[in-house]
Every structure is written in structure tokens, then in C-alpha cells.
Amino acid sequence: MEKILELKDVTFGYTSVPVLEDVNFEVERGDYMAIIGPNGAAKSTLMKIALGELTPWKGTVRLFGEDIRRFNDWGRVGYLSQYAAHINTAFPATVEEIVMTGMREWLRPIGGGKLHRRAENVLDMVGMGSVKHKLIGELSGGQRQRVFLARLLIGSPEIIFMDEPTTGVDAIAEAEFYELLDDTQKVYNLTIVMVSHDINAILKRATKVACVGNRKVHVHNTPDLTQEHLAEVFGYRIYDEE
Amino acid sequence: MDILSYAFMQRAFAAGIMIAIICSIIGTFIVLRRMSMIGDALSHVSLSGVAAGMLLGFYPFLGALVMSALAALFIEFLRNYFKKYAEISLAVVMSGGIGLATILISLGRAFNVDIFSYLFGSIVAVTPADLWLILAVGIFILLSMIYIYRRLFYMTFDEDAAKFSGVNTGAINIFFTILTALTVALSIRVVGTLLVSSLMVIPAAVGIQIGKSFKATMAISIIVALVSVIVGLIASFIWNLAPGGTIVITSVLILVVVLLWKRGRE
Ligand SMILES: Nc1ncnc2c1ncn2[C@@H]1O[C@H](COP(=O)(O)OP(=O)(O)OP(=O)(O)O)[C@@H](O)[C@H]1O
Ligand SMILES: [Mg+2]
């Protein structure tokens, strides 16, 4: 399988103390990679290193085979940060205006009148077609996350990184969001890397699970993941065996 | 209307309209980026450029443009050190600007009258040279804003996402701050140092209150600025008042009316 993301012997810390040490981490095309671990384990940090926002002390990061320091093909990558849910909700822009920004063609200074059609299609796909002229601040948290997903999808990325995309969303909307993601993965043939605290939802669909804790990252195929693996990162048993 | 038969009023209107347009476009982004104070910071530095020009005998307006642009670069430089506290860099530059302006003004006691027109704006003071400078730099600012508009919109809403879509956020931030500096410096001739920031912030505030999209917010902001400048200049002419005051008071009145109207509908 084609390796889309590859971290080799990566060590990184914000201060003189490393939060990740000698990490090896790979994502292949078609993977649905879940990143789990307790608060402060360095899940978001891992993602930011993968995206080149943080530069490791040592080790290499490759995205689509290219050294991350030279990588500039960002059209193939989508990223939704952990704080997207906390964005200024009083911002005076419509759902459609927000989604348009996800298209590189639209970010050119002029033109792009035909792109509205594409925005419409993607918004319909995530079930937000009927609110496209509403202000972003008038939506519920769950609806807003769908709009952000639409903004990612409209750029037709090959891999999407999502950091706790369902923060602040109720359980039903969360379940719907995961289902929507399943559908879109099929439609768009996506590779997904997602940080999540929802172990049950993850175990149902992720193909691989990366456990982050104690400065280490251990990747397991989901069926091979055991209570012991989880206990090791979380320090306690995390789900009930049926 | 014979108000337009005076050449100086024609110049004031032409300059005022250009300033209204660029101030409101830049101002809307500034307010949404939570940088409302940047206008104040830059205008005080511009004033020191004006004072330096008067003291050393070069075109004061040019002094304002240069000092303002330098201050913009300095703000961006400081911002790297106070990432989460943009206000700190603004406060530092603003204090520095006031300090420098105060020293330069007290060094050259003789030009207090001229300084007054730069503080509160003036309709008789717009010379043909001023007007050409305002129009030329104004058009440059407008074209530049059209060029970065969509990317700036994206960044203003979600800078992280913009960065990972390949938008060169660092370069656009610096460029936008320089455009802001030029806008501020251009505006002080008509609105004055003390009030230029209001002309950037108040029309945007009205736009944000009633805009039902970003496009509408921007359009409302531009219209409010244009109405304020035109009404303000006429009032300034009729009652012989400093235009900075009449323009800003007009925009405040518009804001109050809009807020009351909004409350009445709810
Ligand atoms: N900007 C920063 N400066 C210094 N330390 C930081 C910074 N960001 C994170 N850290 C530290 O690095 C560690 C990992 O943080 P990170 O945000 O990656 O955790 P996380 O696994 O994403 O946690 P959460 O589940 O709360 O999102 C934490 O101990 C945190 O305190
Ligand atoms: Mg995190």
C-alpha cells in the first residue's frame, strides 16, 4: 500500500522536556486511523508535527513521500483543528461563503462564479443544503461541524486530519457525524486521521488505532487492540467487554 | 448645490469618497480580526511623521505615510513576541507614536495651527498635491484589497485552516497591515489623526449588526462610511466645523439609529 504519511524516529518537545520520543507512525492510503489517548498525551501535537506546523527535534516527516519541510501540495490535505468548534461564532458570513473558502480555485482573486454549484452539492451531501444562506452563528454546534466537514470535502483532499471533530456536539449529532463520515469516506475515497475520545465509535469503524501516551505512539490494527493496550495508555480499563 | 462650485470642496469630496471606501473595507477586516485599536496606534505614529515633516521641511503627508508603514512593520515584528496578545504590540506602538509626536510638536512650537488640521481633519487643507496622492495610493490599496480579498476573508475566519490550504498567511498578514498603515496615513488629511480609527470601526460595526452575509456586511459598511463622509463634509462646510468631528458624529448617529431599529424589531 502507498504510504501517505510517515514519521520516522520523531522526537519533539515544547520545552526542554520531550512530549513525544522516537515516534514511528505511518498512514497508508485508505486507512481510517484513530488517535486515542488521555488529555495531554500529545495527540494534537502528533497531528501538528505530521502537518509540519511543529518541527521535530529529530527524525523525519514525509507527507505523500515528500519531506514535510518541502511539501507544498496542500490541496491534497484537509485539516480541522481541535479549536474549530470555538471559532468566532458571531462572524458575519453565511454557510455558503464559509464552504467556498475550501476551494483553492475560489481563493484566486477573481472569477469562480461556477463554483457555487459545487458548494451546493457538497452542502447537500452533508445535509446542510437547506441552511446555506444562514449565518454561521445561527447554526447549532453539530450543524457547524458538518459545515466544516463540507469545507474540507469541497477541496477534494486525499487525506483529512481531524482533531476531536465532535467536541461540543451532543451524542445523537455525534453518532450522525460519524455515519456521515463513513459515507463520505466511501464517496470521496478518503484516508482519515482522527483524534477522538469516543472509543466505542472508533472501535466500530477505524481500521487502525494509534495509542498515544507516555511519550510513545503504538499503532494497532483495530481487531488486535486489547484492553491491555488501552490500560497501558489510559492507566485503566476503558470499555466493557461484551 | 453651489457647495461644489468651490474647488477646495471638490477636492475634499473626491478625497473623502476615496477615504470612505478604503477605510470601510480595511476597517471591516480589522474589526473582525479583533484589531480595532490598530487604527489608533498607526494614526498617532502618522502624526509624528507629519510633525517630523514640518520640523525638517519635507512634505508632512509623505512623512505620515512612511512613518505609518514603518510602524506597521514594527507591529508585525512585535506580534511574533506576543502571539496571543495582539493588543500589547498595538499599545506599545501607540504609546511610542504619541511620545514621538509630542516631542516633535513641542520642538517646533510655531506650527501648532497646521498640526490642528492634522489632528481633527480639514476641508480647506486638501491641496491638489494631497488629492493626487490620496487618489493614487487609494487606488493601489483598492486593487491590492481586491487581490487578497478572498484569502484574507478565509484567514480572518479561520487562520489555521487557511494556512493548511496553502494560503501564505504570514505574507498576507504583513501586506494587510501595511495597507492598513497607508489607509490611516491617507485619511488623516481629511478626518484627522484622532478620528481616523472611528471611521474604520463604526461603519464596520453597523455592517456586522445588520449584515446577513459577509458580502452584505462589507457593502453596508462601505455605504455607511460614504454617507458619513458626504454628510459630514457638507455639515463641516455649512457650520465651519472640523470635518473629522462631523463625519464621525454622523456615523455614530447612524449606528445608534440602527441599534434602536434592531431593538424595535425584536
Ligand atoms: N504551545 C504549547 N506550549 C507548551 N506546552 C504545550 C503546548 N501545547 C501543548 N503543550 C503540552 O504538550 C502536551 C501535549 O499536548 P497536546 O495538546 O498535544 O495534548 P492532547 O493529547 O491533544 O490533549 P487533549 O486531549 O487535551 O486535546 C501537554 O502536556 C501540553 O501541556
Ligand atoms: Mg488535543
Coordinates of C-alpha atoms and ligand atoms in Angstrom, one line a residue:
Chain A
M1 CA 0.0 0.0 0.0
E2 CA 1.1 3.6 -0.7
K3 CA 2.4 5.3 2.4
I4 CA 0.7 8.7 2.6
L5 CA 2.2 9.8 5.9
E6 CA 5.4 8.6 7.5
L7 CA 7.0 9.8 10.8
K8 CA 10.4 8.2 11.5
D9 CA 12.1 8.4 14.9
V10 CA 10.5 11.7 15.7
T11 CA 11.2 13.4 19.0
F12 CA 9.6 16.7 19.9
G13 CA 9.0 18.8 23.0
Y14 CA 7.7 22.3 23.6
T15 CA 10.2 22.9 26.4
S16 CA 13.4 21.0 27.1
V17 CA 11.3 18.0 28.1
P18 CA 10.1 15.9 25.1
V19 CA 6.4 15.1 24.9
L20 CA 7.0 12.6 22.1
E21 CA 10.1 10.4 21.9
D22 CA 11.3 8.2 19.0
V23 CA 7.9 8.0 17.4
N24 CA 7.3 6.0 14.3
F25 CA 3.9 6.4 12.7
E26 CA 2.6 5.5 9.3
V27 CA -0.7 6.1 7.5
E28 CA -1.4 4.2 4.3
R29 CA -3.9 5.1 1.6
G30 CA -7.4 4.1 2.6
D31 CA -6.6 3.9 6.3
Y32 CA -9.1 5.2 8.9
M33 CA -6.6 6.0 11.6
A34 CA -7.9 6.8 15.1
I35 CA -5.6 8.6 17.5
I36 CA -6.5 8.0 21.1
G37 CA -5.0 8.7 24.5
P38 CA -5.7 10.7 27.6
N39 CA -5.8 14.6 27.8
G40 CA -2.3 16.0 27.4
A41 CA -0.9 12.8 25.8
A42 CA 0.3 14.8 22.8
K43 CA -2.4 13.7 20.2
S44 CA -2.8 17.2 18.9
T45 CA 1.0 17.6 18.9
L46 CA 1.4 14.5 16.8
M47 CA -1.0 15.8 14.3
K48 CA 0.7 19.2 14.1
I49 CA 4.0 17.5 13.6
A50 CA 2.5 15.5 10.8
L51 CA 1.3 18.7 9.2
G52 CA 4.6 20.5 9.5
E53 CA 3.2 23.1 11.9
L54 CA 5.7 21.9 14.6
T55 CA 9.2 20.9 13.7
P56 CA 10.6 17.8 15.5
W57 CA 13.9 18.0 17.2
K58 CA 15.0 14.9 15.4
G59 CA 13.5 12.4 12.9
T60 CA 11.8 12.9 9.6
V61 CA 8.2 13.5 8.5
R62 CA 7.1 12.6 5.0
L63 CA 3.7 13.5 3.5
F64 CA 2.9 11.9 0.2
G65 CA 6.6 10.9 0.0
E66 CA 7.8 14.4 0.3
D67 CA 9.8 15.8 3.2
I68 CA 7.3 17.9 5.1
R69 CA 9.6 20.9 5.1
R70 CA 9.4 21.0 1.3
F71 CA 5.8 19.8 1.0
N72 CA 3.5 22.4 -0.6
D73 CA 0.8 20.4 -2.3
W74 CA -1.8 21.3 0.4
G75 CA -4.7 20.8 -1.9
R76 CA -4.3 17.1 -1.2
V77 CA -4.7 17.6 2.6
G78 CA -7.6 18.7 4.7
Y79 CA -7.2 19.7 8.4
L80 CA -9.8 20.5 11.0
S81 CA -8.2 21.8 14.2
Q82 CA -9.4 21.0 17.7
Y83 CA -10.4 24.6 18.1
A84 CA -12.6 24.9 15.0
A85 CA -15.6 24.5 17.3
H86 CA -14.5 27.6 19.2
I87 CA -14.3 29.8 16.2
N88 CA -15.9 33.3 16.5
T89 CA -19.5 32.3 16.0
A90 CA -20.6 35.9 15.6
F91 CA -18.7 36.1 12.4
P92 CA -21.0 37.7 9.7
A93 CA -20.6 35.1 7.0
T94 CA -23.1 32.6 5.5
V95 CA -22.6 28.9 5.4
E96 CA -22.1 29.0 1.7
E97 CA -19.5 31.8 2.0
I98 CA -17.6 29.7 4.5
V99 CA -17.7 26.5 2.4
M100 CA -16.5 28.3 -0.7
T101 CA -13.2 29.1 1.0
G102 CA -12.4 25.4 1.0
M103 CA -11.8 25.5 -2.8
R104 CA -8.4 26.6 -4.0
E105 CA -9.9 27.8 -7.3
W106 CA -12.1 30.2 -5.4
L107 CA -9.2 31.7 -3.4
R108 CA -7.9 33.2 -6.6
P109 CA -8.6 37.0 -6.7
I110 CA -11.4 36.9 -9.2
G111 CA -13.7 34.5 -11.0
G112 CA -15.2 31.3 -9.8
G113 CA -18.9 32.1 -10.3
K114 CA -19.4 28.5 -11.4
L115 CA -18.1 27.1 -8.2
H116 CA -21.3 27.9 -6.3
R117 CA -22.8 24.7 -7.8
R118 CA -20.1 22.6 -6.2
A119 CA -20.7 24.2 -2.8
E120 CA -24.4 23.3 -3.2
N121 CA -23.6 19.7 -4.0
V122 CA -21.2 19.3 -1.0
L123 CA -23.7 21.0 1.4
D124 CA -26.4 18.7 0.2
M125 CA -24.1 15.8 0.8
V126 CA -23.6 16.7 4.4
G127 CA -27.3 17.5 4.8
M128 CA -26.8 21.3 5.2
G129 CA -28.2 22.4 1.8
S130 CA -31.2 24.0 3.3
V131 CA -29.2 26.4 5.6
K132 CA -26.7 27.6 3.1
H133 CA -27.8 31.2 3.3
K134 CA -27.9 31.2 7.1
L135 CA -25.2 33.0 9.1
I136 CA -22.7 30.5 10.5
G137 CA -23.5 31.8 14.0
E138 CA -27.1 30.8 13.7
L139 CA -26.3 27.1 13.5
S140 CA -26.0 24.5 16.3
G141 CA -22.6 23.1 17.2
G142 CA -23.4 19.8 15.3
Q143 CA -24.5 21.7 12.2
R144 CA -21.4 23.8 12.3
Q145 CA -19.2 20.7 12.3
R146 CA -20.9 19.5 9.2
V147 CA -20.3 22.8 7.5
F148 CA -16.6 22.5 8.4
L149 CA -16.6 19.0 7.1
A150 CA -18.1 20.3 3.8
R151 CA -15.4 22.9 3.7
L152 CA -12.8 20.1 3.9
L153 CA -14.5 17.9 1.3
I154 CA -15.1 20.6 -1.3
G155 CA -11.3 20.9 -1.7
S156 CA -11.3 17.2 -2.7
P157 CA -8.4 16.2 -0.4
E158 CA -7.0 12.7 -0.4
I159 CA -6.3 12.7 3.3
I160 CA -8.1 14.6 6.1
F161 CA -6.9 15.2 9.6
M162 CA -9.5 15.9 12.2
D163 CA -8.7 16.8 15.8
E164 CA -11.7 15.9 18.0
P165 CA -14.3 16.9 15.4
T166 CA -17.2 16.3 17.6
T167 CA -16.3 18.4 20.6
G168 CA -19.3 20.2 22.0
V169 CA -21.7 18.1 20.0
D170 CA -24.5 16.1 21.6
A171 CA -24.5 12.2 21.4
I172 CA -27.0 11.9 18.7
A173 CA -25.4 14.5 16.4
E174 CA -22.1 12.9 17.2
A175 CA -23.3 9.5 16.0
E176 CA -24.7 11.1 12.9
F177 CA -21.4 12.8 12.2
Y178 CA -19.5 9.5 12.4
E179 CA -22.0 7.9 10.0
L180 CA -21.8 10.8 7.6
L181 CA -18.0 10.4 7.7
D182 CA -18.4 6.7 6.8
D183 CA -20.4 7.7 3.8
T184 CA -18.1 10.4 2.7
Q185 CA -15.1 8.2 3.1
K186 CA -16.6 5.9 0.5
V187 CA -17.8 8.6 -1.9
Y188 CA -14.5 10.6 -1.8
N189 CA -12.2 7.6 -1.3
L190 CA -10.6 9.3 1.7
T191 CA -7.8 8.5 4.1
I192 CA -8.8 9.6 7.5
V193 CA -6.7 10.5 10.6
M194 CA -8.8 11.5 13.5
V195 CA -8.2 12.2 17.2
S196 CA -11.2 11.1 19.2
H197 CA -12.1 10.3 22.8
D198 CA -15.1 8.3 21.7
I199 CA -13.5 4.8 22.0
N200 CA -16.7 2.9 21.1
A201 CA -17.4 4.8 17.9
I202 CA -13.8 4.5 16.9
L203 CA -13.6 0.7 17.5
K204 CA -16.6 0.3 15.3
R205 CA -15.1 1.9 12.2
A206 CA -11.4 2.8 12.4
T207 CA -9.1 0.3 10.6
K208 CA -6.1 1.3 12.8
V209 CA -5.8 2.8 16.3
A210 CA -2.8 4.8 17.4
C211 CA -2.4 4.8 21.2
V212 CA -0.6 7.9 22.4
G213 CA 0.8 8.0 26.0
N214 CA 4.0 8.2 28.0
R215 CA 5.7 9.9 25.0
K216 CA 5.2 6.9 22.8
V217 CA 2.8 6.0 20.0
H218 CA 1.8 2.4 19.4
V219 CA -0.3 1.6 16.3
H220 CA -2.5 -1.5 16.3
N221 CA -4.9 -2.9 13.7
T222 CA -8.3 -2.3 15.4
P223 CA -9.2 -6.1 15.7
D224 CA -5.8 -6.6 17.6
L225 CA -6.4 -3.8 20.1
T226 CA -6.9 -5.3 23.6
Q227 CA -7.9 -4.0 27.0
E228 CA -4.2 -4.3 28.0
H229 CA -3.2 -1.9 25.2
L230 CA -5.7 0.6 26.3
A231 CA -4.9 0.2 30.0
E232 CA -1.3 0.9 29.2
V233 CA -2.1 4.4 27.8
F234 CA -5.1 5.3 29.9
G235 CA -4.0 3.6 33.1
Y236 CA -7.4 1.9 33.5
R237 CA -9.9 -0.3 31.6
I238 CA -11.7 1.8 29.1
Y239 CA -14.7 -0.2 27.8
D240 CA -16.8 -3.1 28.9
E241 CA -16.2 -6.3 27.1
E242 CA -19.4 -7.8 25.8
Chain B
M1 CA -25.8 72.8 -4.9
D2 CA -23.2 75.6 -5.1
I3 CA -21.2 73.9 -2.4
L4 CA -19.4 72.0 -5.2
S5 CA -18.6 75.2 -7.0
Y6 CA -15.6 75.7 -4.7
A7 CA -12.6 73.9 -5.9
F8 CA -11.4 73.1 -2.4
M9 CA -14.8 71.4 -1.7
Q10 CA -14.5 69.4 -4.9
R11 CA -11.1 68.2 -3.7
A12 CA -12.5 67.4 -0.2
F13 CA -15.3 65.3 -1.7
A14 CA -13.1 63.4 -4.0
A15 CA -10.6 62.7 -1.3
G16 CA -13.3 62.0 1.2
I17 CA -15.1 59.4 -1.0
M18 CA -11.8 57.6 -1.7
I19 CA -11.0 57.5 2.0
A20 CA -14.5 56.4 3.0
I21 CA -14.2 53.4 0.6
I22 CA -10.8 52.2 1.7
C23 CA -11.4 52.9 5.4
S24 CA -14.5 50.8 5.5
I25 CA -13.1 47.9 3.5
I26 CA -10.0 47.7 5.6
G27 CA -12.0 48.5 8.8
T28 CA -14.3 45.6 8.4
F29 CA -11.4 43.2 8.3
I30 CA -9.7 44.9 11.2
V31 CA -12.8 44.7 13.4
L32 CA -13.3 41.0 12.6
R33 CA -9.7 40.3 13.3
R34 CA -10.1 41.9 16.7
M35 CA -7.6 44.6 15.9
S36 CA -9.8 47.7 16.3
M37 CA -7.1 49.6 18.1
I38 CA -4.6 49.4 15.2
G39 CA -6.1 52.5 13.6
D40 CA -5.4 54.5 16.7
A41 CA -1.9 53.1 17.0
L42 CA -1.0 53.9 13.4
S43 CA -2.6 57.3 13.3
H44 CA -0.6 58.5 16.3
V45 CA 2.6 57.3 14.6
S46 CA 1.5 59.1 11.4
L47 CA 1.1 62.3 13.4
S48 CA 4.8 62.0 14.4
G49 CA 5.6 61.7 10.7
V50 CA 3.6 64.9 10.0
A51 CA 5.4 66.7 12.8
A52 CA 8.8 65.5 11.5
G53 CA 8.0 66.7 8.1
M54 CA 7.0 70.2 9.4
L55 CA 10.1 70.3 11.6
L56 CA 12.6 69.2 8.9
G57 CA 10.9 70.8 6.0
F58 CA 9.7 67.9 3.8
Y59 CA 6.1 67.1 2.7
P60 CA 4.3 66.2 6.0
F61 CA 1.9 63.9 4.3
L62 CA 4.8 61.8 3.0
G63 CA 6.2 61.7 6.5
A64 CA 2.9 60.3 7.7
L65 CA 2.9 57.6 5.0
V66 CA 6.4 56.5 5.7
M67 CA 6.2 56.5 9.5
S68 CA 2.9 54.7 9.4
A69 CA 4.3 51.9 7.1
L70 CA 7.3 51.6 9.4
A71 CA 5.0 51.3 12.4
A72 CA 3.1 48.6 10.6
L73 CA 6.2 46.5 10.2
F74 CA 7.1 47.1 13.8
I75 CA 3.7 45.9 14.9
E76 CA 4.2 42.7 12.9
F77 CA 7.6 42.3 14.4
L78 CA 6.3 42.7 17.9
R79 CA 3.4 40.4 17.2
N80 CA 5.8 37.4 17.0
Y81 CA 6.7 38.0 20.6
F82 CA 3.2 38.5 21.9
K83 CA 1.4 35.9 19.7
K84 CA -1.8 35.7 21.7
Y85 CA -1.8 39.3 22.8
A86 CA -2.1 41.4 19.7
E87 CA -3.2 44.4 21.9
I88 CA 0.2 44.6 23.5
S89 CA 2.0 45.4 20.3
L90 CA -0.7 47.9 19.4
A91 CA -0.4 49.6 22.8
V92 CA 3.4 49.8 22.5
V93 CA 3.3 51.3 19.1
M94 CA 0.5 53.7 20.0
S95 CA 2.4 55.0 23.1
G96 CA 5.6 55.3 21.1
G97 CA 3.8 57.3 18.4
I98 CA 2.2 59.7 20.9
G99 CA 5.5 60.2 22.6
L100 CA 7.4 60.9 19.4
A101 CA 4.7 63.2 18.1
T102 CA 4.6 65.1 21.4
I103 CA 8.4 65.7 21.3
L104 CA 8.5 66.7 17.7
I105 CA 5.5 69.1 18.1
S106 CA 7.0 70.8 21.1
L107 CA 10.3 71.1 19.3
G108 CA 8.6 73.2 16.6
R109 CA 6.2 75.4 18.5
A110 CA 5.5 77.6 15.5
F111 CA 3.3 75.1 13.5
N112 CA 0.6 74.5 16.1
V113 CA -2.1 75.7 13.8
D114 CA -1.1 73.3 11.0
I115 CA -1.0 70.4 13.4
F116 CA -4.6 71.2 14.4
S117 CA -5.7 70.4 10.9
Y118 CA -3.9 67.1 11.1
L119 CA -5.5 66.3 14.4
F120 CA -9.1 66.9 13.5
G121 CA -9.1 67.0 9.7
S122 CA -9.7 69.9 7.4
I123 CA -11.6 70.5 4.3
V124 CA -9.7 73.6 3.2
A125 CA -6.4 71.9 3.7
V126 CA -6.6 69.3 0.9
T127 CA -4.2 70.7 -1.7
P128 CA -4.2 69.4 -5.3
A129 CA -1.0 67.5 -4.4
D130 CA -2.7 65.9 -1.4
L131 CA -5.6 64.9 -3.6
W132 CA -3.4 63.2 -6.2
L133 CA -1.5 61.4 -3.5
I134 CA -4.8 60.2 -1.9
L135 CA -6.2 59.0 -5.2
A136 CA -3.0 57.3 -6.4
V137 CA -2.3 55.5 -3.2
G138 CA -6.0 54.9 -2.7
I139 CA -6.3 53.1 -6.0
F140 CA -3.3 51.0 -5.1
I141 CA -4.9 50.0 -1.8
L142 CA -8.2 49.1 -3.5
L143 CA -6.5 46.9 -6.2
S144 CA -4.4 45.2 -3.5
M145 CA -7.5 44.5 -1.4
I146 CA -9.3 43.0 -4.4
Y147 CA -6.2 40.9 -5.0
I148 CA -6.1 39.4 -1.4
Y149 CA -9.8 39.8 -0.5
R150 CA -10.9 36.1 -0.6
R151 CA -7.8 34.8 1.1
L152 CA -8.0 37.5 3.7
F153 CA -11.6 36.6 4.3
Y154 CA -10.6 32.9 4.8
M155 CA -7.8 33.8 7.2
T156 CA -10.0 36.2 9.1
F157 CA -12.5 33.4 9.8
D158 CA -10.1 30.6 10.4
E159 CA -6.4 31.3 10.1
D160 CA -5.3 27.7 10.8
A161 CA -7.5 26.2 8.0
A162 CA -6.3 28.9 5.6
K163 CA -2.7 28.1 6.3
F164 CA -3.2 24.4 5.6
S165 CA -5.0 25.2 2.4
G166 CA -1.7 26.7 1.2
V167 CA -2.6 30.4 1.8
N168 CA 0.6 32.3 2.6
T169 CA -0.8 33.7 5.8
G170 CA 2.4 35.3 7.0
A171 CA 2.9 37.3 3.9
I172 CA -0.7 38.4 3.7
N173 CA -0.7 39.4 7.3
I174 CA 2.2 41.8 6.8
F175 CA 0.8 43.1 3.5
F176 CA -2.6 43.8 5.0
T177 CA -1.0 45.6 8.0
I178 CA 0.9 47.8 5.5
L179 CA -2.2 48.5 3.6
T180 CA -3.9 49.5 6.9
A181 CA -1.0 51.8 7.6
L182 CA -1.3 53.5 4.2
T183 CA -5.0 53.9 4.7
V184 CA -4.6 55.5 8.0
A185 CA -2.0 57.9 6.8
L186 CA -4.0 58.9 3.8
S187 CA -7.1 59.5 5.9
I188 CA -5.6 61.9 8.4
R189 CA -5.7 64.8 5.9
V190 CA -9.5 64.8 5.9
V191 CA -10.6 63.0 9.1
G192 CA -7.7 63.8 11.4
T193 CA -5.5 61.6 13.5
L194 CA -7.8 61.4 16.4
L195 CA -10.8 60.2 14.4
V196 CA -9.5 58.1 11.6
S197 CA -9.9 54.9 13.7
S198 CA -13.5 55.7 14.2
L199 CA -14.1 55.9 10.5
M200 CA -12.7 52.4 10.2
V201 CA -14.5 50.8 13.1
I202 CA -18.0 52.4 13.2
P203 CA -19.1 51.6 9.7
A204 CA -17.9 48.0 10.2
A205 CA -19.9 47.9 13.5
V206 CA -23.1 48.8 11.6
G207 CA -22.3 46.2 8.9
I208 CA -21.8 43.5 11.5
Q209 CA -25.0 44.4 13.3
I210 CA -27.3 44.0 10.2
G211 CA -25.3 42.2 7.5
K212 CA -26.9 38.8 6.6
S213 CA -23.7 37.7 4.8
F214 CA -20.1 38.8 4.6
K215 CA -20.8 40.4 1.2
A216 CA -23.7 42.4 2.8
T217 CA -21.7 43.3 5.8
M218 CA -19.0 44.8 3.6
A219 CA -21.5 46.6 1.4
I220 CA -23.3 48.1 4.4
S221 CA -20.0 49.2 5.9
I222 CA -19.0 51.0 2.7
I223 CA -22.3 52.7 2.4
V224 CA -22.3 53.9 6.0
A225 CA -18.8 55.3 5.5
L226 CA -19.8 57.1 2.3
V227 CA -22.9 58.6 3.8
S228 CA -21.0 59.7 6.9
V229 CA -18.3 61.3 4.9
I230 CA -20.6 63.1 2.5
V231 CA -23.0 64.3 5.2
G232 CA -20.0 65.2 7.4
L233 CA -18.3 67.2 4.8
I234 CA -21.5 69.2 4.0
A235 CA -22.0 69.9 7.7
S236 CA -18.4 70.9 8.1
F237 CA -18.8 73.4 5.2
I238 CA -22.1 74.8 6.4
W239 CA -21.2 75.3 10.0
N240 CA -17.5 75.7 9.6
L241 CA -16.6 72.7 11.8
A242 CA -13.7 70.4 11.7
P243 CA -14.7 67.6 9.3
G244 CA -13.3 64.8 11.4
G245 CA -15.9 65.6 14.1
T246 CA -18.9 65.9 11.8
I247 CA -18.0 62.7 9.9
V248 CA -17.6 60.6 12.9
I249 CA -20.7 62.0 14.7
T250 CA -22.7 61.2 11.6
S251 CA -21.5 57.6 11.6
V252 CA -22.2 57.3 15.4
L253 CA -25.8 58.6 14.8
I254 CA -26.2 56.0 12.1
L255 CA -25.0 53.3 14.4
V256 CA -27.4 54.4 17.2
V257 CA -30.4 54.6 14.8
V258 CA -29.5 51.1 13.5
L259 CA -29.3 49.7 17.0
L260 CA -32.6 51.2 18.1
W261 CA -34.2 50.0 14.9
K262 CA -32.9 46.5 15.5
R263 CA -34.2 46.5 19.1
G264 CA -37.6 47.8 17.9
R265 CA -37.9 44.8 15.6
E266 CA -37.0 42.2 18.2
Ligands
LIG1 N1 2.0 25.5 23.0 C1 2.5 24.7 24.0 N2 3.5 25.1 24.8 C2 3.9 24.3 25.8 N3 3.4 23.1 26.1 C3 2.4 22.7 25.3 C4 1.9 23.5 24.2 N4 0.9 22.8 23.7 C5 0.8 21.6 24.3 N5 1.7 21.5 25.3 C6 1.9 20.4 26.2 O1 2.2 19.3 25.4 C7 1.5 18.1 25.9 C8 0.7 17.5 24.8 O2 -0.4 18.5 24.4 P1 -1.4 18.1 23.3 O3 -2.2 19.3 23.1 O4 -0.8 17.5 22.1 O5 -2.3 17.0 24.0 P2 -3.6 16.3 23.5 O6 -3.3 14.8 23.6 O7 -4.1 16.8 22.2 O8 -4.6 16.6 24.7 P3 -6.2 16.9 24.6 O9 -6.9 15.6 24.7 O10 -6.5 17.7 25.9 O11 -6.5 17.6 23.4 C9 0.7 18.6 27.1 O12 1.4 18.2 28.3 C10 0.6 20.1 27.0 O13 0.7 20.7 28.3
MG2 MG -5.7 17.8 21.6

